[in-house]
Amino acid sequence: MLNIQSYVSLKPYNTFGIDVSARYWVDVTNENDLQTLLHLTEFIDTPKLIIGAGSNILFRHNFDGLVIKMNIQGVSVLREDDTHVYIKAGAGVNWHELVQFCVNQEFAGMENLSLIPGTVGAAPMQNIGAYGVELEQIFESLTATHIRTGETRTFLHADCDFGYRESVFKKSLKGQYIITGVTFQLDKVPTFHTRYGAIQETLTEMGVAEHNLSIKDISEAVIRIRRSKLPDPAQIGNAGSFFKNPEISRAKFDTLLSQYPNLPGYPIGENVVKVPAGWLIEQAGWKGYRSGDVGVHARQALVLVNYGNGRGDEILNLAKEIQLSVLNKFGIEITPEVNVI
Ligand code: EPU
């Protein structure tokens, strides 16, 4: 049953904990209700905002339209063959619960993506990634509904135009489709991704020997690393990485390296190097900065935080100051990864 409410506070529905409201609000738990909703004549021209867990959104002001919280649940094993298992999950399924389900069933491929806040439906939007794995590596297909026509469509991998924190849903199809469910292709025999960052080190600390390694160990290691540097949104408002890691030319990287010999960089193809924005922001002096109730996390400079009553425009102004100071110091433009509404 659809229950469209008026003037609903969005504070519990965005992990930044920004206190704004939605003119209209509805929680959608199944595809029939979504169809009904999209065909209600009184809402056809109302601006719509689709949210999952609200973990990648910064609200600057009240939303004068209809917020649709996608809450379609359900996880099922669709089919399997000799090497793969295909799992379908509803858009509203909590991402980490799905990861835990797969890890427990020994379906491999998602373990490096443990503890990422958010929902299944939001995951392909920005091709979530962490610790050497991106969603697109385990993505099979998704179903989505067109916001204006209600037409439902299946998108295969090639249709999604995935990139680093990018997909077709943030580019040419932005604002057009609502993702209702995602199917993942997982491996029966795991390929372990342990080379990124502190994973190997953490596994050693955990006392896990290489010949005994399991996807559960990797999941546990990722959880430990994330807990050690990323603030828990239930305690301190944040949306994970606020900026994307910028990609610069090899020539520019080499010039900067002569000035900053510790500059980290990961080659992307021959002439492009990805540089961690967290490092740039830290070097520009922002790590641990606080002004009123907004600031930069003390253990990961890429994360902006709301200590309580911070407003969206305060966070955005801070973000702009950071962008400017990184540009002045390094000549590198960093852009938000978070959706600013
Ligand atoms: N670094 C610093 N100072 C900082 C933060 C980072 O010097 O304050 C340096 C680290 O020392 C390291 C490098 O930057 O050399 C990379 O740091 P980290 O491994 O923490 O990852 P990141 O590049 O800052 C990205 C993702 C995260 C993801 C991690 C792990 C983006 C925008 N962010 O962060 O994703 O969890 O890698 O894979 O790509 C998110 O998208 O919300 C998110 C948290």
CSV table of C-alpha atoms and ligand atoms in Angstrom, one decimal:
chain,number,residue,atom,x,y,z
A,1,MET,CA,0.0,0.0,0.0
A,2,LEU,CA,1.3,3.4,-1.0
A,3,ASN,CA,1.4,5.9,1.8
A,4,ILE,CA,2.4,9.3,0.5
A,5,GLN,CA,3.2,11.6,3.4
A,6,SER,CA,3.7,15.4,3.5
A,7,TYR,CA,6.5,17.4,5.0
A,8,VAL,CA,8.7,14.5,6.2
A,9,SER,CA,12.1,15.2,7.9
A,10,LEU,CA,14.9,13.7,5.8
A,11,LYS,CA,17.3,13.7,8.7
A,12,PRO,CA,17.0,9.9,9.4
A,13,TYR,CA,17.3,9.2,5.6
A,14,ASN,CA,20.6,10.8,4.8
A,15,THR,CA,23.8,9.6,6.5
A,16,PHE,CA,25.2,13.2,6.7
A,17,GLY,CA,22.3,13.7,9.1
A,18,ILE,CA,21.2,17.0,7.5
A,19,ASP,CA,17.9,18.3,8.8
A,20,VAL,CA,15.8,19.2,5.7
A,21,SER,CA,12.4,18.0,4.8
A,22,ALA,CA,10.6,16.5,1.7
A,23,ARG,CA,7.4,18.1,0.5
A,24,TYR,CA,6.2,14.6,-0.3
A,25,TRP,CA,7.6,11.3,0.8
A,26,VAL,CA,6.8,7.7,0.0
A,27,ASP,CA,8.4,4.3,0.8
A,28,VAL,CA,8.1,1.8,-2.1
A,29,THR,CA,8.3,-1.9,-1.2
A,30,ASN,CA,7.3,-3.5,-4.5
A,31,GLU,CA,7.2,-3.0,-8.2
A,32,ASN,CA,3.4,-2.9,-8.4
A,33,ASP,CA,3.3,0.1,-6.0
A,34,LEU,CA,6.1,1.8,-8.0
A,35,GLN,CA,3.9,1.4,-11.2
A,36,THR,CA,0.9,2.8,-9.4
A,37,LEU,CA,2.9,5.7,-8.0
A,38,LEU,CA,4.4,6.6,-11.4
A,39,HIS,CA,1.0,6.7,-13.0
A,40,LEU,CA,-0.7,9.0,-10.4
A,41,THR,CA,-1.7,12.0,-12.4
A,42,GLU,CA,-1.3,14.4,-9.6
A,43,PHE,CA,2.4,13.5,-9.2
A,44,ILE,CA,3.4,13.2,-12.9
A,45,ASP,CA,5.0,16.6,-13.1
A,46,THR,CA,6.3,16.6,-9.5
A,47,PRO,CA,10.1,16.6,-9.3
A,48,LYS,CA,11.2,13.2,-7.9
A,49,LEU,CA,14.2,12.2,-6.0
A,50,ILE,CA,15.0,8.5,-5.6
A,51,ILE,CA,16.9,7.5,-2.5
A,52,GLY,CA,18.3,4.3,-1.1
A,53,ALA,CA,20.1,4.6,2.2
A,54,GLY,CA,20.9,8.3,1.5
A,55,SER,CA,24.6,7.5,2.0
A,56,ASN,CA,25.9,9.5,-1.0
A,57,ILE,CA,23.8,12.6,-0.8
A,58,LEU,CA,24.3,16.1,0.5
A,59,PHE,CA,21.1,18.1,1.0
A,60,ARG,CA,21.5,21.9,0.8
A,61,HIS,CA,17.8,22.6,1.3
A,62,ASN,CA,14.3,21.2,1.6
A,63,PHE,CA,13.2,19.1,-1.3
A,64,ASP,CA,10.2,20.6,-2.9
A,65,GLY,CA,9.0,17.4,-4.6
A,66,LEU,CA,8.4,13.7,-4.0
A,67,VAL,CA,11.2,11.7,-2.4
A,68,ILE,CA,10.8,8.0,-3.3
A,69,LYS,CA,12.6,5.7,-0.9
A,70,MET,CA,13.3,2.5,-2.7
A,71,ASN,CA,12.7,-0.3,-0.2
A,72,ILE,CA,12.2,-3.4,-2.4
A,73,GLN,CA,13.6,-6.3,-0.4
A,74,GLY,CA,14.4,-9.9,-1.3
A,75,VAL,CA,17.5,-11.9,-2.1
A,76,SER,CA,17.3,-15.1,-4.2
A,77,VAL,CA,19.6,-17.5,-6.0
A,78,LEU,CA,18.5,-17.4,-9.6
A,79,ARG,CA,20.6,-20.1,-11.2
A,80,GLU,CA,24.0,-21.5,-11.2
A,81,ASP,CA,26.5,-23.3,-13.5
A,82,ASP,CA,29.8,-25.0,-13.0
A,83,THR,CA,31.6,-21.8,-12.1
A,84,HIS,CA,29.1,-19.1,-11.2
A,85,VAL,CA,26.1,-18.4,-9.0
A,86,TYR,CA,23.6,-15.7,-10.0
A,87,ILE,CA,22.0,-13.8,-7.2
A,88,LYS,CA,19.2,-11.3,-7.5
A,89,ALA,CA,18.6,-8.7,-4.9
A,90,GLY,CA,15.9,-6.1,-4.5
A,91,ALA,CA,17.0,-2.4,-4.8
A,92,GLY,CA,16.2,-1.8,-1.1
A,93,VAL,CA,18.4,-4.6,0.3
A,94,ASN,CA,21.1,-3.3,2.6
A,95,TRP,CA,24.4,-3.7,0.7
A,96,HIS,CA,26.4,-5.1,3.6
A,97,GLU,CA,23.7,-7.6,4.4
A,98,LEU,CA,23.9,-8.9,0.9
A,99,VAL,CA,27.7,-9.1,1.1
A,100,GLN,CA,27.4,-11.1,4.4
A,101,PHE,CA,24.8,-13.4,2.9
A,102,CYS,CA,27.1,-14.1,-0.1
A,103,VAL,CA,30.2,-14.5,2.1
A,104,ASN,CA,28.4,-17.0,4.4
A,105,GLN,CA,27.2,-19.0,1.4
A,106,GLU,CA,30.8,-18.9,0.0
A,107,PHE,CA,29.7,-17.1,-3.2
A,108,ALA,CA,32.8,-15.1,-4.0
A,109,GLY,CA,33.4,-11.7,-5.5
A,110,MET,CA,31.8,-9.2,-3.1
A,111,GLU,CA,34.0,-9.6,0.0
A,112,ASN,CA,36.2,-6.6,-0.7
A,113,LEU,CA,33.1,-4.5,-0.8
A,114,SER,CA,32.1,-5.3,2.8
A,115,LEU,CA,30.6,-2.6,5.0
A,116,ILE,CA,30.0,-0.1,2.3
A,117,PRO,CA,27.0,1.9,3.5
A,118,GLY,CA,24.0,2.0,1.1
A,119,THR,CA,21.6,-0.2,-0.8
A,120,VAL,CA,21.8,-2.6,-3.7
A,121,GLY,CA,19.9,-0.3,-6.0
A,122,ALA,CA,22.3,2.6,-5.5
A,123,ALA,CA,25.4,0.4,-6.0
A,124,PRO,CA,25.4,0.3,-9.8
A,125,MET,CA,24.6,4.1,-10.0
A,126,GLN,CA,28.1,5.0,-9.0
A,127,ASN,CA,29.8,1.6,-9.6
A,128,ILE,CA,30.8,1.4,-5.9
A,129,GLY,CA,34.3,0.2,-5.3
A,130,ALA,CA,36.8,-0.5,-2.6
A,131,TYR,CA,40.0,-2.3,-1.9
A,132,GLY,CA,40.7,-3.3,-5.4
A,133,VAL,CA,37.3,-4.4,-6.5
A,134,GLU,CA,34.5,-2.5,-8.3
A,135,LEU,CA,30.8,-3.5,-8.5
A,136,GLU,CA,31.1,-3.9,-12.3
A,137,GLN,CA,33.3,-6.9,-11.8
A,138,ILE,CA,30.4,-8.9,-10.3
A,139,PHE,CA,27.6,-7.2,-12.1
A,140,GLU,CA,25.4,-9.3,-14.4
A,141,SER,CA,22.3,-7.1,-15.1
A,142,LEU,CA,19.7,-4.9,-13.5
A,143,THR,CA,16.1,-4.1,-13.9
A,144,ALA,CA,15.0,-0.5,-14.0
A,145,THR,CA,11.8,1.5,-14.4
A,146,HIS,CA,11.5,4.6,-16.5
A,147,ILE,CA,10.3,7.5,-14.2
A,148,ARG,CA,8.0,9.1,-16.8
A,149,THR,CA,6.6,6.1,-18.7
A,150,GLY,CA,6.8,3.3,-16.2
A,151,GLU,CA,8.4,1.1,-18.8
A,152,THR,CA,10.6,-1.6,-17.2
A,153,ARG,CA,13.9,-2.5,-18.9
A,154,THR,CA,16.8,-4.9,-18.3
A,155,PHE,CA,20.3,-3.4,-18.5
A,156,LEU,CA,23.2,-5.7,-19.2
A,157,HIS,CA,26.8,-4.8,-18.3
A,158,ALA,CA,27.5,-3.2,-21.7
A,159,ASP,CA,24.4,-1.0,-21.3
A,160,CYS,CA,25.6,0.6,-18.1
A,161,ASP,CA,28.8,2.3,-19.3
A,162,PHE,CA,30.6,1.8,-16.0
A,163,GLY,CA,33.6,3.8,-15.1
A,164,TYR,CA,35.3,4.9,-11.9
A,165,ARG,CA,32.3,5.9,-9.7
A,166,GLU,CA,30.4,6.4,-12.9
A,167,SER,CA,27.6,4.7,-14.9
A,168,VAL,CA,25.1,5.6,-17.6
A,169,PHE,CA,22.7,6.5,-14.8
A,170,LYS,CA,24.9,9.4,-13.8
A,171,LYS,CA,25.5,10.5,-17.4
A,172,SER,CA,23.1,10.2,-20.4
A,173,LEU,CA,20.3,8.5,-18.5
A,174,LYS,CA,20.6,10.7,-15.4
A,175,GLY,CA,17.3,11.1,-13.5
A,176,GLN,CA,15.5,8.9,-16.0
A,177,TYR,CA,15.4,5.4,-14.4
A,178,ILE,CA,14.7,3.9,-11.0
A,179,ILE,CA,16.7,0.7,-10.4
A,180,THR,CA,14.5,-1.9,-8.9
A,181,GLY,CA,16.7,-5.0,-8.7
A,182,VAL,CA,20.3,-6.1,-9.5
A,183,THR,CA,21.6,-9.5,-10.5
A,184,PHE,CA,25.2,-10.4,-9.6
A,185,GLN,CA,27.5,-13.1,-11.0
A,186,LEU,CA,29.5,-14.6,-8.2
A,187,ASP,CA,32.3,-17.2,-8.3
A,188,LYS,CA,32.2,-20.6,-6.9
A,189,VAL,CA,36.0,-20.6,-6.7
A,190,PRO,CA,37.3,-17.4,-5.2
A,191,THR,CA,40.0,-15.1,-6.7
A,192,PHE,CA,41.5,-13.3,-3.7
A,193,HIS,CA,42.2,-9.6,-4.0
A,194,THR,CA,44.6,-8.9,-1.2
A,195,ARG,CA,47.1,-6.5,-2.8
A,196,TYR,CA,45.3,-3.2,-2.1
A,197,GLY,CA,46.3,-1.1,0.8
A,198,ALA,CA,46.4,-2.7,4.2
A,199,ILE,CA,44.6,-5.9,3.4
A,200,GLN,CA,47.6,-8.2,3.5
A,201,GLU,CA,49.0,-6.5,6.6
A,202,THR,CA,45.6,-6.9,8.3
A,203,LEU,CA,45.3,-10.5,7.4
A,204,THR,CA,48.7,-11.1,8.9
A,205,GLU,CA,47.7,-9.3,12.1
A,206,MET,CA,44.6,-11.5,12.2
A,207,GLY,CA,46.9,-14.5,12.0
A,208,VAL,CA,45.5,-15.8,8.7
A,209,ALA,CA,48.0,-17.9,6.8
A,210,GLU,CA,48.0,-17.5,3.0
A,211,HIS,CA,47.2,-21.2,2.4
A,212,ASN,CA,44.2,-21.0,4.6
A,213,LEU,CA,42.7,-17.8,3.2
A,214,SER,CA,38.9,-17.6,2.8
A,215,ILE,CA,36.6,-14.9,1.5
A,216,LYS,CA,35.3,-14.6,5.1
A,217,ASP,CA,38.9,-13.5,6.2
A,218,ILE,CA,39.0,-10.9,3.5
A,219,SER,CA,35.6,-9.6,4.4
A,220,GLU,CA,36.8,-9.4,8.1
A,221,ALA,CA,40.0,-7.6,7.1
A,222,VAL,CA,38.1,-5.1,5.0
A,223,ILE,CA,35.7,-4.5,7.9
A,224,ARG,CA,38.6,-3.9,10.3
A,225,ILE,CA,40.3,-1.4,7.9
A,226,ARG,CA,37.1,0.5,7.3
A,227,ARG,CA,36.2,0.7,11.0
A,228,SER,CA,39.7,2.0,11.7
A,229,LYS,CA,39.6,4.9,9.4
A,230,LEU,CA,36.1,5.7,8.3
A,231,PRO,CA,33.6,7.2,10.7
A,232,ASP,CA,30.4,5.3,11.4
A,233,PRO,CA,27.5,7.4,10.0
A,234,ALA,CA,25.4,6.2,13.0
A,235,GLN,CA,27.8,8.2,15.2
A,236,ILE,CA,29.2,11.0,13.0
A,237,GLY,CA,27.3,12.2,9.9
A,238,ASN,CA,29.2,11.6,6.7
A,239,ALA,CA,28.8,10.2,3.2
A,240,GLY,CA,32.1,8.3,2.8
A,241,SER,CA,34.5,9.9,0.3
A,242,PHE,CA,33.3,13.3,-0.5
A,243,PHE,CA,35.5,13.7,-3.5
A,244,LYS,CA,36.7,11.4,-6.3
A,245,ASN,CA,40.3,10.6,-6.6
A,246,PRO,CA,41.5,12.8,-9.5
A,247,GLU,CA,43.2,11.4,-12.6
A,248,ILE,CA,46.1,13.5,-13.9
A,249,SER,CA,48.6,13.1,-16.8
A,250,ARG,CA,51.8,11.2,-16.3
A,251,ALA,CA,53.8,14.3,-17.2
A,252,LYS,CA,52.0,16.4,-14.5
A,253,PHE,CA,52.5,13.6,-12.0
A,254,ASP,CA,56.2,13.5,-12.7
A,255,THR,CA,56.5,17.3,-12.3
A,256,LEU,CA,54.6,17.1,-8.9
A,257,LEU,CA,56.7,14.2,-7.8
A,258,SER,CA,59.9,16.2,-8.1
A,259,GLN,CA,58.4,18.7,-5.7
A,260,TYR,CA,56.5,16.2,-3.5
A,261,PRO,CA,58.6,12.9,-3.5
A,262,ASN,CA,56.0,11.2,-1.3
A,263,LEU,CA,53.1,11.8,-3.7
A,264,PRO,CA,51.2,8.5,-4.1
A,265,GLY,CA,49.9,7.6,-7.5
A,266,TYR,CA,48.3,4.6,-9.3
A,267,PRO,CA,48.9,4.3,-13.0
A,268,ILE,CA,45.7,4.0,-15.1
A,269,GLY,CA,46.9,3.0,-18.5
A,270,GLU,CA,50.0,4.5,-20.0
A,271,ASN,CA,49.6,8.3,-19.6
A,272,VAL,CA,47.2,8.7,-16.7
A,273,VAL,CA,47.9,8.5,-13.0
A,274,LYS,CA,45.2,8.4,-10.3
A,275,VAL,CA,46.2,10.4,-7.2
A,276,PRO,CA,44.5,10.0,-3.8
A,277,ALA,CA,42.5,13.1,-3.0
A,278,GLY,CA,42.8,12.3,0.7
A,279,TRP,CA,46.6,12.8,0.4
A,280,LEU,CA,46.2,16.1,-1.4
A,281,ILE,CA,43.7,17.4,1.1
A,282,GLU,CA,45.8,16.3,4.1
A,283,GLN,CA,48.9,18.0,2.6
A,284,ALA,CA,46.8,21.1,2.1
A,285,GLY,CA,46.4,21.1,5.9
A,286,TRP,CA,42.7,20.1,6.2
A,287,LYS,CA,42.8,16.8,8.0
A,288,GLY,CA,41.0,17.1,11.3
A,289,TYR,CA,39.8,20.7,10.5
A,290,ARG,CA,36.6,21.7,12.2
A,291,SER,CA,34.5,24.8,12.0
A,292,GLY,CA,31.3,24.7,14.1
A,293,ASP,CA,29.6,21.4,13.4
A,294,VAL,CA,31.3,20.6,10.1
A,295,GLY,CA,34.8,19.4,9.4
A,296,VAL,CA,37.2,17.0,7.8
A,297,HIS,CA,37.6,13.6,9.4
A,298,ALA,CA,40.8,13.2,11.4
A,299,ARG,CA,41.7,9.8,10.1
A,300,GLN,CA,40.7,10.1,6.4
A,301,ALA,CA,40.8,13.5,4.9
A,302,LEU,CA,38.6,12.5,2.0
A,303,VAL,CA,35.6,12.3,4.3
A,304,LEU,CA,33.7,15.4,5.3
A,305,VAL,CA,31.7,15.2,8.5
A,306,ASN,CA,28.7,16.6,10.3
A,307,TYR,CA,29.2,16.6,14.1
A,308,GLY,CA,25.5,17.2,14.7
A,309,ASN,CA,23.8,20.3,13.5
A,310,GLY,CA,25.8,21.1,10.4
A,311,ARG,CA,23.9,22.4,7.4
A,312,GLY,CA,24.3,21.3,3.8
A,313,ASP,CA,25.5,24.7,2.6
A,314,GLU,CA,28.2,24.7,5.4
A,315,ILE,CA,29.5,21.4,4.2
A,316,LEU,CA,29.4,22.6,0.6
A,317,ASN,CA,31.3,25.8,1.4
A,318,LEU,CA,33.9,23.7,3.2
A,319,ALA,CA,34.2,21.5,0.2
A,320,LYS,CA,34.7,24.5,-2.1
A,321,GLU,CA,37.4,25.9,0.2
A,322,ILE,CA,39.1,22.5,0.1
A,323,GLN,CA,38.8,22.3,-3.7
A,324,LEU,CA,40.3,25.8,-4.1
A,325,SER,CA,43.2,25.1,-1.7
A,326,VAL,CA,44.1,21.8,-3.5
A,327,LEU,CA,43.9,23.6,-6.8
A,328,ASN,CA,46.2,26.4,-5.6
A,329,LYS,CA,48.7,24.1,-4.0
A,330,PHE,CA,48.9,21.3,-6.6
A,331,GLY,CA,47.1,22.6,-9.7
A,332,ILE,CA,44.7,19.7,-9.5
A,333,GLU,CA,40.9,20.0,-9.6
A,334,ILE,CA,39.1,17.6,-7.3
A,335,THR,CA,35.4,17.0,-7.9
A,336,PRO,CA,32.6,15.8,-5.5
A,337,GLU,CA,31.7,12.1,-5.6
A,338,VAL,CA,28.6,12.8,-3.4
A,339,ASN,CA,25.4,14.0,-5.1
A,340,VAL,CA,24.6,17.5,-4.0
A,341,ILE,CA,20.9,18.2,-4.1
B,1,EPU,N1,45.7,9.2,2.3
B,1,EPU,C1,46.4,10.2,3.0
B,1,EPU,N2,45.6,11.0,3.8
B,1,EPU,C2,44.3,10.8,4.1
B,1,EPU,C3,43.7,9.7,3.3
B,1,EPU,C4,44.4,9.0,2.5
B,1,EPU,O1,47.5,10.4,2.8
B,1,EPU,O2,43.8,11.5,4.9
B,1,EPU,C5,46.5,8.4,1.4
B,1,EPU,C6,46.7,7.0,2.0
B,1,EPU,O3,47.9,7.0,2.8
B,1,EPU,C7,46.8,6.1,0.8
B,1,EPU,C8,45.9,6.7,-0.2
B,1,EPU,O4,45.7,8.1,0.2
B,1,EPU,O5,48.1,6.1,0.3
B,1,EPU,C9,44.6,6.0,-0.4
B,1,EPU,O6,43.9,6.0,0.8
B,1,EPU,P1,42.7,4.9,1.1
B,1,EPU,O7,43.2,3.6,0.9
B,1,EPU,O8,42.2,5.3,2.4
B,1,EPU,O9,41.7,5.1,-0.1
B,1,EPU,P2,41.1,6.4,-0.8
B,1,EPU,O10,41.7,6.5,-2.2
B,1,EPU,O11,41.2,7.6,0.1
B,1,EPU,C10,39.2,5.1,-2.0
B,1,EPU,C11,37.7,5.1,-2.1
B,1,EPU,C12,37.0,4.6,-0.9
B,1,EPU,C13,37.4,3.2,-0.6
B,1,EPU,C14,39.0,3.2,-0.5
B,1,EPU,C15,39.5,1.8,-0.3
B,1,EPU,C16,37.3,6.9,-3.7
B,1,EPU,C17,36.7,8.3,-3.9
B,1,EPU,N3,37.3,6.5,-2.4
B,1,EPU,O12,39.6,6.0,-1.0
B,1,EPU,O13,35.6,4.7,-1.1
B,1,EPU,O14,36.8,2.7,0.6
B,1,EPU,O15,39.6,3.8,-1.7
B,1,EPU,O16,39.4,1.2,-1.5
B,1,EPU,O17,37.7,6.3,-4.7
B,1,EPU,C18,33.6,6.0,-0.9
B,1,EPU,O18,33.6,6.0,-2.1
B,1,EPU,O19,32.8,6.6,-0.2
B,1,EPU,C19,34.8,5.3,-0.2
B,1,EPU,C20,34.9,5.3,1.1
